[in-house]
């Protein structure tokens, strides 16, 4: 691929007396541009393929990028999220809140935090991870905020606890003798 630049050469009276042509071989640059675009498209496809909500937040707490799962969860197109403060999107507030995982991580002076939170307005449990993004010199670039819906496993865990409490109550309050033994070893 050749990039051609041409400019007229003029004499002192402004008359065209020639043409200056510059020819540059930009084949390598074009291949690199194509490879960059393909890499960016592959990254975006990978980013959007995750079922987990993934949001990239800049050092000022503004949303820089969000994946399709985030858009689906919050019912807002990604382009309407970009530039908004994370607390506006996630908490619906005009400022940070005490329970925010990002705030907790910053207060702990940590580079990562994972916790499970309940969103009563949606009746969902989310496993929330926040990781600091740093450059090679250790300077903060922003944060990766990931959320995974763990409502089903949390409900099973709660049901298991209720079942255990029920079993323990029956076991401890039974008038008769109850013995539990291992069927393979016969050990009580």
Coordinates of C-alpha atoms in Angstrom, one line a residue:
X1 CA 0.0 0.0 0.0
X2 CA 1.4 3.4 -1.1
X3 CA 0.5 6.7 0.4
X4 CA 1.0 9.5 -2.1
X5 CA 1.1 13.1 -1.2
X6 CA 1.3 15.8 -3.9
X7 CA 1.8 19.5 -3.7
X8 CA 2.3 22.0 -6.5
X9 CA 5.6 23.8 -6.8
X10 CA 5.1 27.5 -7.5
X11 CA 7.4 30.3 -8.6
X12 CA 7.6 33.7 -6.9
X13 CA 4.7 34.8 -9.1
X14 CA 2.4 32.0 -7.9
X15 CA 2.5 30.0 -11.1
X16 CA 2.7 26.3 -11.0
X17 CA 6.1 25.2 -12.3
X18 CA 6.1 21.6 -11.1
X19 CA 4.7 19.0 -8.8
X20 CA 6.3 17.5 -5.7
X21 CA 5.3 14.0 -5.1
X22 CA 6.1 12.0 -1.9
X23 CA 5.5 8.3 -1.9
X24 CA 5.5 6.3 1.3
X25 CA 5.1 2.5 1.6
X26 CA 2.5 2.1 4.4
X27 CA 1.8 -1.6 3.9
X28 CA 3.2 -2.5 7.4
X29 CA 1.2 0.3 9.0
X30 CA -2.0 -0.9 7.3
X31 CA -1.4 -4.5 8.5
X32 CA -0.8 -3.3 12.0
X33 CA -4.0 -1.2 11.9
X34 CA -6.0 -4.2 10.7
X35 CA -4.5 -6.4 13.4
X36 CA -5.3 -3.8 16.1
X37 CA -8.9 -3.5 15.0
X38 CA -9.2 -7.3 15.0
X39 CA -7.7 -7.6 18.4
X40 CA -10.0 -4.8 19.8
X41 CA -13.0 -6.6 18.3
X42 CA -12.0 -10.0 19.8
X43 CA -11.5 -8.3 23.2
X44 CA -14.9 -6.7 23.0
X45 CA -16.5 -10.0 22.0
X46 CA -14.8 -11.8 24.9
X47 CA -15.8 -9.0 27.3
X48 CA -19.4 -9.1 26.1
X49 CA -19.6 -13.0 26.2
X50 CA -19.2 -13.1 30.0
X51 CA -22.4 -13.8 31.9
X52 CA -20.8 -11.9 34.8
X53 CA -21.3 -8.2 35.0
X54 CA -17.9 -6.5 34.3
X55 CA -17.4 -2.8 34.6
X56 CA -14.1 -0.8 34.2
X57 CA -14.1 2.2 36.4
X58 CA -11.6 5.1 36.1
X59 CA -9.7 6.5 39.1
X60 CA -12.4 9.2 39.5
X61 CA -15.1 6.5 39.9
X62 CA -16.6 7.1 36.4
X63 CA -17.6 4.1 34.3
X64 CA -15.2 3.8 31.4
X65 CA -16.5 0.5 29.9
X66 CA -19.2 -2.0 30.8
X67 CA -20.2 -5.3 29.2
X68 CA -23.5 -6.6 27.8
X69 CA -24.3 -8.4 31.0
X70 CA -24.1 -5.1 32.9
X71 CA -26.5 -3.5 30.4
X72 CA -28.9 -6.4 30.7
X73 CA -28.8 -6.4 34.5
X74 CA -29.4 -2.7 34.9
X75 CA -31.6 -2.4 31.8
X76 CA -29.6 0.6 30.5
X77 CA -27.6 0.7 27.2
X78 CA -23.9 0.6 27.7
X79 CA -23.4 3.9 26.0
X80 CA -25.7 5.6 28.6
X81 CA -23.5 4.2 31.4
X82 CA -20.2 5.5 30.1
X83 CA -19.0 8.6 32.1
X84 CA -21.5 8.2 34.9
X85 CA -20.3 7.7 38.5
X86 CA -20.4 4.1 39.6
X87 CA -22.4 4.9 42.7
X88 CA -25.1 6.4 40.5
X89 CA -25.4 3.2 38.5
X90 CA -24.9 0.6 41.3
X91 CA -26.5 2.4 44.3
X92 CA -28.7 5.0 42.7
X93 CA -27.1 7.7 44.9
X94 CA -25.5 11.1 44.3
X95 CA -22.4 10.1 46.3
X96 CA -20.5 7.1 47.7
X97 CA -22.2 4.9 50.4
X98 CA -20.6 3.2 53.4
X99 CA -21.4 -0.3 52.2
X100 CA -19.8 0.1 48.8
X101 CA -17.2 -2.6 48.1
X102 CA -15.0 -0.1 46.2
X103 CA -15.0 2.3 49.2
X104 CA -14.3 -0.6 51.6
X105 CA -11.3 -1.7 49.5
X106 CA -9.9 1.9 49.4
X107 CA -10.3 2.3 53.1
X108 CA -8.5 -1.0 53.7
X109 CA -5.8 0.2 51.3
X110 CA -6.1 -3.1 49.5
X111 CA -5.9 -3.9 45.8
X112 CA -8.8 -6.4 45.8
X113 CA -11.9 -7.2 47.7
X114 CA -14.6 -9.8 47.3
X115 CA -17.9 -10.0 49.2
X116 CA -21.4 -11.2 48.9
X117 CA -24.1 -8.5 49.0
X118 CA -27.9 -8.5 48.9
X119 CA -29.8 -6.1 46.7
X120 CA -33.3 -6.0 48.3
X121 CA -34.8 -3.9 45.5
X122 CA -34.0 -6.8 43.0
X123 CA -34.1 -9.6 45.6
X124 CA -30.8 -10.9 44.4
X125 CA -27.5 -11.9 46.0
X126 CA -24.3 -10.8 44.2
X127 CA -20.8 -11.9 44.6
X128 CA -18.9 -8.6 44.1
X129 CA -15.2 -8.4 43.3
X130 CA -13.3 -5.1 43.0
X131 CA -9.7 -5.1 41.8
X132 CA -7.4 -2.1 41.4
X133 CA -5.9 -1.7 37.9
X134 CA -2.3 -0.5 37.9
X135 CA 0.2 0.3 35.3
X136 CA 3.7 -1.3 35.2
X137 CA 5.0 1.5 37.5
X138 CA 2.3 0.7 40.1
X139 CA 0.2 3.9 39.4
X140 CA -3.6 3.5 39.8
X141 CA -5.4 3.5 36.5
X142 CA -8.9 2.5 37.8
X143 CA -10.8 -0.5 39.0
X144 CA -12.3 -3.7 37.6
X145 CA -15.7 -4.3 39.2
X146 CA -17.2 -7.8 38.7
X147 CA -20.6 -9.0 39.9
X148 CA -22.0 -12.5 39.7
X149 CA -25.6 -13.5 40.6
X150 CA -25.3 -16.1 43.3
X151 CA -29.0 -15.9 44.4
X152 CA -29.7 -19.6 43.6
X153 CA -26.7 -20.9 45.6
X154 CA -27.4 -18.4 48.5
X155 CA -31.0 -19.7 48.6
X156 CA -29.8 -23.3 48.7
X157 CA -27.4 -22.4 51.5
X158 CA -30.2 -20.8 53.5
X159 CA -32.5 -23.8 52.9
X160 CA -29.7 -26.2 54.0
X161 CA -29.3 -24.1 57.2
X162 CA -33.1 -24.2 57.9
X163 CA -33.1 -28.0 57.3
X164 CA -30.1 -28.5 59.6
X165 CA -31.8 -26.4 62.3
X166 CA -35.0 -28.5 61.9
X167 CA -33.1 -31.8 62.0
X168 CA -31.1 -30.6 65.1
X169 CA -34.3 -29.6 66.9
X170 CA -35.9 -32.9 66.2
X171 CA -32.7 -34.8 67.1
X172 CA -32.2 -32.9 70.4
X173 CA -35.8 -32.9 71.5
X174 CA -36.7 -36.5 70.7
X175 CA -38.0 -38.6 73.5
X176 CA -36.6 -41.8 72.0
X177 CA -33.0 -42.8 71.5
X178 CA -31.5 -41.8 68.1
X179 CA -28.2 -43.3 67.0
X180 CA -26.5 -42.4 63.7
X181 CA -23.8 -44.7 62.4
X182 CA -21.7 -45.1 59.4
X183 CA -23.1 -47.9 57.3
X184 CA -19.7 -49.0 55.9
X185 CA -17.8 -49.1 59.2
X186 CA -20.6 -49.5 61.7
X187 CA -19.0 -46.8 63.8
X188 CA -21.4 -44.6 65.8

